[in-house]
XYZ file of C-alpha atoms in Angstrom:
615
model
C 59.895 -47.500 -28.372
C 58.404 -44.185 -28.700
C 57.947 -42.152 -25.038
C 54.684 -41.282 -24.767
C 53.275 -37.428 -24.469
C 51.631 -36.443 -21.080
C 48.579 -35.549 -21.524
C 47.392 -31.622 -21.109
C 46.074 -30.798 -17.832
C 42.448 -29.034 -17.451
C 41.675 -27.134 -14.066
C 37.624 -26.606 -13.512
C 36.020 -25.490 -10.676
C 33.871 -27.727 -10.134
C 33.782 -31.827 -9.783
C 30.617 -32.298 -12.211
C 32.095 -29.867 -14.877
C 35.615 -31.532 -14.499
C 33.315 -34.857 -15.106
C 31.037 -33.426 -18.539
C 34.291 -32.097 -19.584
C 35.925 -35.445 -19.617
C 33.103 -37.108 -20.935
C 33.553 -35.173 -23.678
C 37.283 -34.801 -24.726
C 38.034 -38.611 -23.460
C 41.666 -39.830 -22.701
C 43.319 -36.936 -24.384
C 43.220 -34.337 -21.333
C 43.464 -34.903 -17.923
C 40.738 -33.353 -16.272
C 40.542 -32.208 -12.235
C 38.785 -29.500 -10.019
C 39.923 -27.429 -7.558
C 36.875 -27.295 -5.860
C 35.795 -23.683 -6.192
C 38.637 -20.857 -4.202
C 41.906 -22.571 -3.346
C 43.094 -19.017 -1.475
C 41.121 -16.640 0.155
C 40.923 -14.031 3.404
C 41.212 -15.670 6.581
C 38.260 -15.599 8.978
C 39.724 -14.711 11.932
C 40.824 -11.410 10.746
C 40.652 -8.272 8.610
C 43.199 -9.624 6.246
C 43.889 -6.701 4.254
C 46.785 -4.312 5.460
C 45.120 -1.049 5.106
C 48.586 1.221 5.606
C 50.141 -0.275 2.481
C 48.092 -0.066 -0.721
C 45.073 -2.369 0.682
C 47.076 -5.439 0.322
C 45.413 -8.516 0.617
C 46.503 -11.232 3.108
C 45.256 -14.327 1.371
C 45.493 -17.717 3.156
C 44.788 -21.226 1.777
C 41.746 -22.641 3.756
C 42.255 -25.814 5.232
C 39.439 -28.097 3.018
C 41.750 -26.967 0.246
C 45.100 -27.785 1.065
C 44.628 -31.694 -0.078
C 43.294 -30.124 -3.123
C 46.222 -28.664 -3.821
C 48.627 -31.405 -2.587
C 46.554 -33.144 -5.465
C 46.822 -30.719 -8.046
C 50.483 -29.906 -7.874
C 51.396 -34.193 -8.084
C 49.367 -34.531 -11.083
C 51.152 -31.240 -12.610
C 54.549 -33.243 -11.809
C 53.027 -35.684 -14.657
C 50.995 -33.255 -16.723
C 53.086 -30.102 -17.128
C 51.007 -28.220 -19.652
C 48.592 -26.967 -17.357
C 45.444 -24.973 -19.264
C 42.668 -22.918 -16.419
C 39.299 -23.206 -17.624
C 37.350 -21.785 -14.987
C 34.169 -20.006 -15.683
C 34.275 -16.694 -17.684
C 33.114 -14.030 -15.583
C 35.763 -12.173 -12.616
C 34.928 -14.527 -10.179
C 36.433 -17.264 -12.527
C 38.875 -15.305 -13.271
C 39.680 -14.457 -9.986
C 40.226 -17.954 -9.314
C 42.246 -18.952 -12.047
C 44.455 -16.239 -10.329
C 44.220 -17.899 -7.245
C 45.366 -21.093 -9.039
C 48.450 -19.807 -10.836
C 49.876 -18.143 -7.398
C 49.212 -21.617 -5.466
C 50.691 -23.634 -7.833
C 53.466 -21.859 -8.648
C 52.893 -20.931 -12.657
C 53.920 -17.735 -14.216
C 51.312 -15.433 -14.778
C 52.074 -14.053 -17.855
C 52.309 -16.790 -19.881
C 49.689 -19.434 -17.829
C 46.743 -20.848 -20.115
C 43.375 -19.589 -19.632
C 40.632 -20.435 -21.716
C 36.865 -19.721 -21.512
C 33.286 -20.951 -22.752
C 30.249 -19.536 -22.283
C 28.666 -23.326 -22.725
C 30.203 -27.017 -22.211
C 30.034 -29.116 -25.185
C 32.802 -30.291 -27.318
C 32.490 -27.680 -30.051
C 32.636 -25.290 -27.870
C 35.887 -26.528 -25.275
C 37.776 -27.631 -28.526
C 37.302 -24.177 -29.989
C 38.955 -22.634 -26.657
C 41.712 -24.818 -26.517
C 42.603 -23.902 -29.871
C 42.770 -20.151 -28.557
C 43.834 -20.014 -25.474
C 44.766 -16.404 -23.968
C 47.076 -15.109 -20.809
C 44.992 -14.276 -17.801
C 42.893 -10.475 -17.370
C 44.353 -9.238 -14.504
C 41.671 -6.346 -14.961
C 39.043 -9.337 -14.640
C 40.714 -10.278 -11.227
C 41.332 -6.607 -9.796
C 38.063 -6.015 -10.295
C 36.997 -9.240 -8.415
C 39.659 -8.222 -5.816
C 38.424 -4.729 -5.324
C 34.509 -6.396 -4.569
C 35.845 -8.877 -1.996
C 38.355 -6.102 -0.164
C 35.374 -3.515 -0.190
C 33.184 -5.963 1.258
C 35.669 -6.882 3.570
C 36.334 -3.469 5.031
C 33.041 -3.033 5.428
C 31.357 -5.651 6.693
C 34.390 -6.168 9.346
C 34.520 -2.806 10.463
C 30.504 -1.922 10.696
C 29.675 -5.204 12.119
C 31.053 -4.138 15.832
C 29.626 -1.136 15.018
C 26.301 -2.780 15.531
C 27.617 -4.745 18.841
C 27.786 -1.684 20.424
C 24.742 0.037 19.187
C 22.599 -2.918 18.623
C 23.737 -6.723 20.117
C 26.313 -9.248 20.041
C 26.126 -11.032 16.849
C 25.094 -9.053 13.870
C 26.745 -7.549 11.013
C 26.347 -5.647 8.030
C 27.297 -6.079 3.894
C 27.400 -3.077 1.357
C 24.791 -4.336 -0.761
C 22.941 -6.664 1.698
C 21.902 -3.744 3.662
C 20.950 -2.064 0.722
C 18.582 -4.514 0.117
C 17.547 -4.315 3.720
C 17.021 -0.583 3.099
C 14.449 -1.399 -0.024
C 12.376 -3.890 1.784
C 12.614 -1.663 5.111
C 10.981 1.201 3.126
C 8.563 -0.505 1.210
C 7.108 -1.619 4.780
C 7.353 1.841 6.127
C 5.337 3.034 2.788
C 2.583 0.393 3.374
C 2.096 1.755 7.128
C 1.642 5.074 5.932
C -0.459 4.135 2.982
C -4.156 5.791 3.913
C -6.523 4.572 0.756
C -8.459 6.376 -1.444
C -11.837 6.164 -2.518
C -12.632 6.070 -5.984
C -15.931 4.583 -8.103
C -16.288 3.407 -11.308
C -19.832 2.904 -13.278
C -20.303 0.125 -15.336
C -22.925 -0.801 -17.900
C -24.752 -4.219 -19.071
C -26.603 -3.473 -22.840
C -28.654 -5.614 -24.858
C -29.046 -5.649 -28.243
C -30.723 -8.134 -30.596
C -30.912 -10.265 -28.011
C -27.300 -10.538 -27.021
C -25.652 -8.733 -23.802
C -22.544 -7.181 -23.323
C -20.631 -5.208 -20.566
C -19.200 -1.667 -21.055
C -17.556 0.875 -18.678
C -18.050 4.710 -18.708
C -15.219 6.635 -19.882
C -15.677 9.737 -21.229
C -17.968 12.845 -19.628
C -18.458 15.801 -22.083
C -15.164 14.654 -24.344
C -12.970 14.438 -21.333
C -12.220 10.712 -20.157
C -12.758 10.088 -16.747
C -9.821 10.189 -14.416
C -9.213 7.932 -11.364
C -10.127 10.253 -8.443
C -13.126 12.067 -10.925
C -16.060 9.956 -8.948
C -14.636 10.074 -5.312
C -17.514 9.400 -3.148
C -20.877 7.494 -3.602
C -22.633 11.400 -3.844
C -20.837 11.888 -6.570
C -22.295 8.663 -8.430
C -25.875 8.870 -7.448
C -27.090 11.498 -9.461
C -25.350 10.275 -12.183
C -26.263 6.912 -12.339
C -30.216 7.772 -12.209
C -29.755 9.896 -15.316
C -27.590 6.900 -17.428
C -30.081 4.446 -15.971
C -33.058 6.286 -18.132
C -31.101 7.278 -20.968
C -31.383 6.382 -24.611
C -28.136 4.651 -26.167
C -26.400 4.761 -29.483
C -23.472 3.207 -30.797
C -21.062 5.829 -32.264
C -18.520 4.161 -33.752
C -17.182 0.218 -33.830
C -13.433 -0.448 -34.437
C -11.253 -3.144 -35.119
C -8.096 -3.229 -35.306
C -5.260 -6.088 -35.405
C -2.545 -5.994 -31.977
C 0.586 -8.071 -31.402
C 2.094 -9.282 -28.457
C 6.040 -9.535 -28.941
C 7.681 -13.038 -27.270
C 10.035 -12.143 -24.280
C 13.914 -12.255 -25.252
C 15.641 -14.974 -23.681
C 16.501 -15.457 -20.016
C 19.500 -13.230 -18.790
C 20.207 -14.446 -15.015
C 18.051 -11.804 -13.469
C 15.077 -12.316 -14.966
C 15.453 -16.149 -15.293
C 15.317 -15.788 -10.943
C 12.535 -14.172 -11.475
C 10.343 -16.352 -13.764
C 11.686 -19.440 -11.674
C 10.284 -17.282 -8.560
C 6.869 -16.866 -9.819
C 6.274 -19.776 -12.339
C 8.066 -22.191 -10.063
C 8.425 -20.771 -6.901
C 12.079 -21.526 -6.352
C 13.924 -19.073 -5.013
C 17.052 -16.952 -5.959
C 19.227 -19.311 -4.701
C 17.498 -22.829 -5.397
C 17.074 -21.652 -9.428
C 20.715 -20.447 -8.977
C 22.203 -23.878 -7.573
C 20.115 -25.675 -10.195
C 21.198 -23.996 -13.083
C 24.714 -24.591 -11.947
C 24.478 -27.942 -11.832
C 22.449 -27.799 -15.657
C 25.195 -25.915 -16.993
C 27.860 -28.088 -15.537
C 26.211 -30.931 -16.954
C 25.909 -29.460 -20.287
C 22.874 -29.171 -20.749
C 22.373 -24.967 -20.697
C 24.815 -22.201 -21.104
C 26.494 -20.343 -18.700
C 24.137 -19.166 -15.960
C 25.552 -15.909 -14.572
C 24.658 -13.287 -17.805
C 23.485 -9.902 -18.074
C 23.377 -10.164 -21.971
C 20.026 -11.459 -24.138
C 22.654 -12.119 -27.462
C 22.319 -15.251 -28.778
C 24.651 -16.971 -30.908
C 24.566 -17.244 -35.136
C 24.716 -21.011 -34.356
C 21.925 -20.838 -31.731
C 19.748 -19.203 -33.978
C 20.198 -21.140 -36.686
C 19.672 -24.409 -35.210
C 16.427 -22.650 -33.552
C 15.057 -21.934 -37.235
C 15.718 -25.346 -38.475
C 14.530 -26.812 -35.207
C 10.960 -25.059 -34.948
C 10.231 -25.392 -39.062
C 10.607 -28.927 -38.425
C 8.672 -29.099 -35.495
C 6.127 -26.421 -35.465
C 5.901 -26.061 -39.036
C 6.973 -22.880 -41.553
C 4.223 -20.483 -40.317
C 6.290 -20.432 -36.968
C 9.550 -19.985 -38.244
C 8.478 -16.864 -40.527
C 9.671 -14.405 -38.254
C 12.723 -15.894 -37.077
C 16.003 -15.359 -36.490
C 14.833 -12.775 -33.603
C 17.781 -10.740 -31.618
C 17.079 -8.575 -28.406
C 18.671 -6.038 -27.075
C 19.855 -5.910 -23.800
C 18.654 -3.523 -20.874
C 20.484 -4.114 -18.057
C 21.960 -0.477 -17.654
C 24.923 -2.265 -16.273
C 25.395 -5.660 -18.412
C 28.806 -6.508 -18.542
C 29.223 -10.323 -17.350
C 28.898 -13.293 -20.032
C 28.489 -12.333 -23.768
C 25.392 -14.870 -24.392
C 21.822 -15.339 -22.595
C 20.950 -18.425 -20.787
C 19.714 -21.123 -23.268
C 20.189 -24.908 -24.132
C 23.215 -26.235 -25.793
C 21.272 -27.800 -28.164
C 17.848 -26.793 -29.078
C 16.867 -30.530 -30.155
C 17.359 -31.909 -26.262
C 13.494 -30.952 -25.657
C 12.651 -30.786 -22.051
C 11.062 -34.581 -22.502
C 14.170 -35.908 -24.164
C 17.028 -34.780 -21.663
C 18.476 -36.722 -19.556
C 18.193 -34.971 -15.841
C 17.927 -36.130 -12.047
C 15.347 -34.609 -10.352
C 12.289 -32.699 -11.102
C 13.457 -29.469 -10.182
C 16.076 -29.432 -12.341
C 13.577 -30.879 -14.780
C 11.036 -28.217 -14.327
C 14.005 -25.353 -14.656
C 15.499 -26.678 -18.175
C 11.989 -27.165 -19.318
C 11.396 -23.044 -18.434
C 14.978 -22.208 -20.168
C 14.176 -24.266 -23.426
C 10.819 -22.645 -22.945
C 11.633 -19.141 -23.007
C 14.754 -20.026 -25.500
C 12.285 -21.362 -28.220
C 9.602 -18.941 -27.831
C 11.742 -15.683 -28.324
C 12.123 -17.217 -31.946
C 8.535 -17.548 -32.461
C 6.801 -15.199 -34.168
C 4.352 -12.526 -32.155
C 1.094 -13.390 -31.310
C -2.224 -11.682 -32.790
C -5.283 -10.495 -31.363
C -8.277 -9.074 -33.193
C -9.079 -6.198 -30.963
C -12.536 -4.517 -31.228
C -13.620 -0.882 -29.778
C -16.794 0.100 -29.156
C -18.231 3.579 -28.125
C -21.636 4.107 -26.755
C -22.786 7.292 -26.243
C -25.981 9.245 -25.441
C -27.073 12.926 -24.236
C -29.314 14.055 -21.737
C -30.311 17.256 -20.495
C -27.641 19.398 -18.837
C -28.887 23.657 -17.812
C -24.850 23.447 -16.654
C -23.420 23.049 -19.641
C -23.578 25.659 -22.458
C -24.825 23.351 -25.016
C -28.119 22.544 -22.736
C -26.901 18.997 -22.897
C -24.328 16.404 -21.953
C -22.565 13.836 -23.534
C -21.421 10.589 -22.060
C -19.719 7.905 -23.511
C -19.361 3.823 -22.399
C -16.716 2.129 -24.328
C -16.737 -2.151 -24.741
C -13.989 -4.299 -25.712
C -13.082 -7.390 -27.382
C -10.491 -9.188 -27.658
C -9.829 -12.764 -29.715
C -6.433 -14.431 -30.257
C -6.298 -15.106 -34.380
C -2.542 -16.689 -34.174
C -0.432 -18.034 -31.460
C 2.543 -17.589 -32.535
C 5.465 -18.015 -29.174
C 2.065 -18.473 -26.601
C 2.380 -21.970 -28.359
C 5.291 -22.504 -25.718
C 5.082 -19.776 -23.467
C 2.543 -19.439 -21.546
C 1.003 -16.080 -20.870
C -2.278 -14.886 -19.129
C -4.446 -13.291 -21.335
C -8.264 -12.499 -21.433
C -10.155 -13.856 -24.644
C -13.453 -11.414 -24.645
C -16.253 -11.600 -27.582
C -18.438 -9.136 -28.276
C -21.741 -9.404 -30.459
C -21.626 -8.323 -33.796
C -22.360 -4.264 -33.709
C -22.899 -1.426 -35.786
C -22.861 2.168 -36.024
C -26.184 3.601 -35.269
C -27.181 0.204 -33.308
C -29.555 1.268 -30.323
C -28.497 -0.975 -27.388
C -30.760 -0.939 -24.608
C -29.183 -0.275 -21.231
C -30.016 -3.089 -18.861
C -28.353 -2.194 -15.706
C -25.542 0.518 -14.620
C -23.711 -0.355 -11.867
C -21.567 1.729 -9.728
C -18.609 0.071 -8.058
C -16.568 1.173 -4.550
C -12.951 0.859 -5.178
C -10.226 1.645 -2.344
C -6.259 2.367 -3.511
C -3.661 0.018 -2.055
C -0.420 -0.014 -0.233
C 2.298 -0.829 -2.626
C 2.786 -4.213 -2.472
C 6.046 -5.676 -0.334
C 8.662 -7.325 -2.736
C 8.199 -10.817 -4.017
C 11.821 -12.384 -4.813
C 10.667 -11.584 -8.466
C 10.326 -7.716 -7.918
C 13.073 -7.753 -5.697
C 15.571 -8.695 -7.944
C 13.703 -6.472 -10.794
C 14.182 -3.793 -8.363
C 17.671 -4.555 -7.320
C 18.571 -4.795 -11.385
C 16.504 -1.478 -11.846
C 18.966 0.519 -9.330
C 22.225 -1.196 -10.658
C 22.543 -2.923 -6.527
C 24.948 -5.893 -6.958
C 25.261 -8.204 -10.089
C 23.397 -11.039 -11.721
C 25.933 -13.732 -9.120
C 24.893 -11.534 -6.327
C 21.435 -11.629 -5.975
C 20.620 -14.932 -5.065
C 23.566 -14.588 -1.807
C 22.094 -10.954 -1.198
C 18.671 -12.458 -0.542
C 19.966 -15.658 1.132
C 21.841 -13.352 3.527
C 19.538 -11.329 4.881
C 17.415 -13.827 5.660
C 19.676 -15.975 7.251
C 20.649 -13.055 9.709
C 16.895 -12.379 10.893
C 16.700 -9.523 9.277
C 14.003 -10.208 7.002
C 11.187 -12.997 6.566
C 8.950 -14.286 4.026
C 5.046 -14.236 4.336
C 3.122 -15.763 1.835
C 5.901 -15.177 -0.684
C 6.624 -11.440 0.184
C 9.639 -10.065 2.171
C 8.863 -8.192 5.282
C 11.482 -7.168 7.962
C 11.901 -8.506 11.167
C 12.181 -6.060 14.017
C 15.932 -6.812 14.359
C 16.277 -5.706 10.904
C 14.121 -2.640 11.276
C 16.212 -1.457 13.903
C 19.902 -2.487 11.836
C 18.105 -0.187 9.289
C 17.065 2.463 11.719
C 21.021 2.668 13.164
C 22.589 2.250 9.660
C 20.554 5.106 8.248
C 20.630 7.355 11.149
C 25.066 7.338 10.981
C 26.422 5.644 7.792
C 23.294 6.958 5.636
C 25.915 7.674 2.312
C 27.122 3.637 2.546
C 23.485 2.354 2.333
C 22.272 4.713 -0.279
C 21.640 3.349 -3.437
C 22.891 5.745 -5.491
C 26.232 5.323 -4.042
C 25.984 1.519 -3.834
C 25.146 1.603 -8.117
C 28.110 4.044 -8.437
C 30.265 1.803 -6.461
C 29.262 -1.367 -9.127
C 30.170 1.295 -12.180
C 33.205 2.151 -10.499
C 34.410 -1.803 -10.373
C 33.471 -2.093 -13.487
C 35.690 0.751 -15.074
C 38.445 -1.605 -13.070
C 37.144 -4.321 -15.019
C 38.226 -2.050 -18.523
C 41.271 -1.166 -17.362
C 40.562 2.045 -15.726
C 42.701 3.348 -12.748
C 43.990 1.636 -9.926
C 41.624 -0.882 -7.726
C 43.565 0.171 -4.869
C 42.704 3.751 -5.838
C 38.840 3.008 -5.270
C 39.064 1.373 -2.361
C 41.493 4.840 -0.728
C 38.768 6.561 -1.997
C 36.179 5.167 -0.040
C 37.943 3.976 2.790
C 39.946 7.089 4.078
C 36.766 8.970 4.968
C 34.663 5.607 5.860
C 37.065 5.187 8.544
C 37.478 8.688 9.706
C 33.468 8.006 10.409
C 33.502 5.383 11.857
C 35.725 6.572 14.838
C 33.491 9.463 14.994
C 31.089 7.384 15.814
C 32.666 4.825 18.047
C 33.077 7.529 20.456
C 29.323 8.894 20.680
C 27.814 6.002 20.336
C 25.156 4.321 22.760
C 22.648 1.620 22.589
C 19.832 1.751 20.439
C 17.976 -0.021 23.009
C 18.930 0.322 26.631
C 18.148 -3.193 28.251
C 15.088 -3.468 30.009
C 14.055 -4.397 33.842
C 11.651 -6.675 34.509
C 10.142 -8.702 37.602
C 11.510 -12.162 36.419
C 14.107 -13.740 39.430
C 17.178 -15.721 37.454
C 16.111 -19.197 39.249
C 19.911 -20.265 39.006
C 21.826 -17.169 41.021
C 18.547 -15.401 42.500
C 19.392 -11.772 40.532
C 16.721 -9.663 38.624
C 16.490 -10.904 34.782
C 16.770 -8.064 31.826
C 15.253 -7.925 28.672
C 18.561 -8.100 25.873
C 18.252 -7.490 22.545
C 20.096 -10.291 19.918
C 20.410 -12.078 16.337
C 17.218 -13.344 16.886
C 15.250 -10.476 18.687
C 14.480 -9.948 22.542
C 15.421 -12.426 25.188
C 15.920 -12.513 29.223
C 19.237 -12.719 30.536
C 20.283 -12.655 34.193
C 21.591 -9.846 34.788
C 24.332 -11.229 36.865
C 26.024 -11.145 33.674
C 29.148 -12.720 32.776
C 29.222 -14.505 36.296
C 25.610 -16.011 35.499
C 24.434 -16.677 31.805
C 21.520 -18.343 32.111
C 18.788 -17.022 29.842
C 15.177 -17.752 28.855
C 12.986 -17.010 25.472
C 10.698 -14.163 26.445
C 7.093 -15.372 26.676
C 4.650 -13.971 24.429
């Protein structure tokens, strides 16, 4: 009787992939998780041994061990052991962590990657399975040790300057800085008055609105009617002027359909379409990928796959019909100034599972497949089409100031009319449809009223999670997996809140800001913090030493730091007041902590009572 094979054994990440996955290759593998890190840095501790080459101390946490018990008595019956965590360093990095706690040999472990989770796609990576990128994992290793050092050696920093409680992350309190300064911008912000002048004509009995725009062949600037004086004059002459239309013309626009959803600006369509944040669209699109439904969801890249394109062709023909195919297949180019994670935008598997025909639990999820098919189908559409329409209307009056005794002033009216759809069929898009009457050159138009308008400047805006995370991209701050964390941090420490959708910062996170800026200005700046994400990534390509760039950085960090340690005193002196501690009888203080001022006795540590502070 024939002894039969073991089966191969397949170590995921994650439970629900580890189920899709064996859904999809059946009896034939053996498929488990490891339920995300099986090693990390302890808690209780630095954990990196900064006298000998940065060495990291990695423990196994405790939820894990029975994860491992469990993983190393299934490789007793399933030998051939193949890592298929996701593709990008984090992944990687945990494949790593996988082959040192179970005891393979690094060089010749099997790793295998794909960037989506259907059969095709596994079966193709099993068939070409590679050794693990140990560049991949230094990189990964250099992020977590840099982050390390600094968020466990600033963080007392802030005890002592600040309060008990609060730390500080390389690129968390860069993003601090950004929303810090936007608020400091808005309470400097003094507006500006400006006017415009607007027109209503007639003209065989049909009305239309126009704006003025053009003063002697010069078109009117912003700040060129500043006050209401300025206006006055001017209005009384357009108002009993005589109008003529100079010239009418039309043209044909396009409007190009958005490339497909890279991770950063899929957060930030889910932010203002859905209003999900970074980390709700994040843990969605997790599960959607695990379940196979989209590809992977951490990407900088809008490429899109032969196949993908191909069945996107076929798929809208058939549905939309041949006039909506024309232009397709469509690539983009990608404009991250730092994309280097996943080799594919975010899209569906399969282009056919509409958002009404998959199979999903619960309508977020719903509502964030039906954007990704959305945006997926629509950057194969072909461009929308406007008719456009310009009109000029013009007239002279008397003028002793200028040397031709007269001057010239010009409205100009637009139209605008959508002649094809094109990708608006699917993605929506405001737009403004405006129809004009027909008009001719050398039409008279009768001005019915002009109408001068007040406008003030505004502040610039404080970020939305959208235009944070555009910003954030912009700068090179972080990576598509950590914006969502980023955001999720600082708000979770009090140092920023949302109000009506907009980030503003606390006063505990003003004055981490104020401290950080004031004597570690170079670690918050975000120059440095971009350079710090190219230098990982040169790690990623095989360039230099991780340990290298964290010597670099750390040697004179820490050299700082005790500079500062010894002339450093509170930010905030606590405060006296008239309140009696009614447990010990002592004067109360005002303290600053995590979650801004309080009263504490100030019998302090032999009395703790303490009290919100009213008002």
């Amino acid at each position: 009787m024939a002894t039969k094979l073991a089966t191969p054994l397949i170590v995921v990440e994650s439970p629900t992939k580890a189920k899709t996955i064996g859904r999809l290759l059946g009896d034939t593998y053996t498929i488990l998780s490891s339920y995300g890190h099986v090693r990390d840095l302890p808690k209780t501790k630095l954990g990196i041994d900064t006298e000998h080459d940065f060495t990291p101390q990695y423990v196994t946490p405790p939820k894990a061990r029975p994860v491992l018990k469990a993983l190393k008595d299934a490789m007793k019956k399933h030998p051939d052991v193949i890592l298929a965590t996701d593709e990008d360093r984090e992944g990687e990095a945990i494949s790593w962590h996988l082959i040192n706690a179970l005891g393979l040999d690094e060089h010749k472990a099997k790793r295998i990657v794909f960037h989506e989770i259907t059969k095709t796609a596994i079966l193709s990576a099993l068939e070409h399975p590679r050794v693990l990128d140990m560049n991949m994992v230094n990189a990964q290793q250099a992020r977590r040790v840099l982050d390390r050092l600094v968020g466990y050696k600033l963080s007392p920093f802030l005890w002592k300057k600040v309060a008990k409680g609060l730390s500080a992350g390389r690129v968390q309190s860069v993003t601090l800085r950004l929303i810090v300064e936007r608020e400091e911008e808005i309470r400097k912000f003094k507006p500006e008055e400006y006017w415009t002048i607007g027109a209503k004509f007639d003209v065989r009995d049909a009305t239309f609105e126009a704006i003025l725009s053009n003063i002697n062949g010069k078109t009117i600037e912003k700040f060129d009617l500043k006050t209401a004086l300025d206006t006055t004059t001017l209005v009384e002459t357009l108002r009993s002027a005589t109008y003529a239309i100079a010239s009418v013309e039309e043209t044909r626009v396009f409007k190009n359909p958005p490339a497909p959803f890279t991770t950063s600006t899929l957060q930030q369509e889910s932010a203002k379409r859905l209003r999900y944040s970074s980390s709700k669209t994040m843990l969605l699109a997790q599960r959607l990928y695990e379940v196979g439904l989209i590809t992977y969801m951490r990407t900088d890249s809008t490429n899109l796959s032969t196949e993908a394109l191909g069945a996107a062709k076929l798929y809208i023909a058939k549905t939309f019909g041949e006039p909506y195919a024309a232009d397709a297949p469509r690539t983009f180019q990608t404009k991250s100034r730092t994309a280097q994670e996943a080799h594919e935008a975010i899209r569906p598997t399969d282009v056919n599972v509409a958002p009404q025909l998959a199979t999903i639990d619960g309508a977020a999820e719903q509502k964030l497949y039906a954007l990704i098919w959305n945006r997926f189908v629509a950057s194969q559409l072909p461009r929308a089409s406007f008719d456009h329409t310009t009109v000029a209307i013009t007239t002279r009056v008397k003028d002793s100031s200028a040397s031709s005794g007269q001057a010239t002033y010009q409205f100009t009216a637009s139209g605008n009319i959508l002649r094809f759809d094109g990708f608006l069929k699917v993605w929506e898009q405001k737009f403004e449809e405006k129809t004009l009457p027909v008009l001719r050159q050398g039409d008279a138009p009768t001005a019915k009223e002009i109408l001068p308008e007040q406008h003030f400047t505004e502040p610039p805006a404080r970020y939305s999670e959208a235009s944070l995370i555009k910003t954030l991209e912009k700068f090179g701050i972080g990576r598509p997996s950590t914006y969502a964390p980023t955001i999720k941090t600082i708000q979770t420490r009090n140092y920023v809140k949302k109000e009506q959708g907009r980030f503003m910062p606390t006063e505990l996170g003003e004055l981490v800001h104020k401290v950080l800026i004031e004597h570690f200005n170079e670690i918050i700046d975000i120059g440095f913090t971009a350079a710090m994400e190219e230098s990982l990534d040169a790690v990623a390509n095989g360039e230099g030493r991780w340990q290298d760039l964290i010597k670099n950085f750390y040697d004179p960090f820490s050299v700082k730091l005790e500079e500062k340690y010894k002339d450093a005193a509170k930010v905030l002196p606590d405060e006296k007041t008239d309140i009696i501690c009614d447990l010990c009888g002592k004067p109360m203080i005002i303290k600053f902590g995590r979650f801004g001022k309080f009263v504490a006795c100030s019998g302090f540590p032999a009395c703790k009572n303490t009290k919100k502070l009213a008002g």
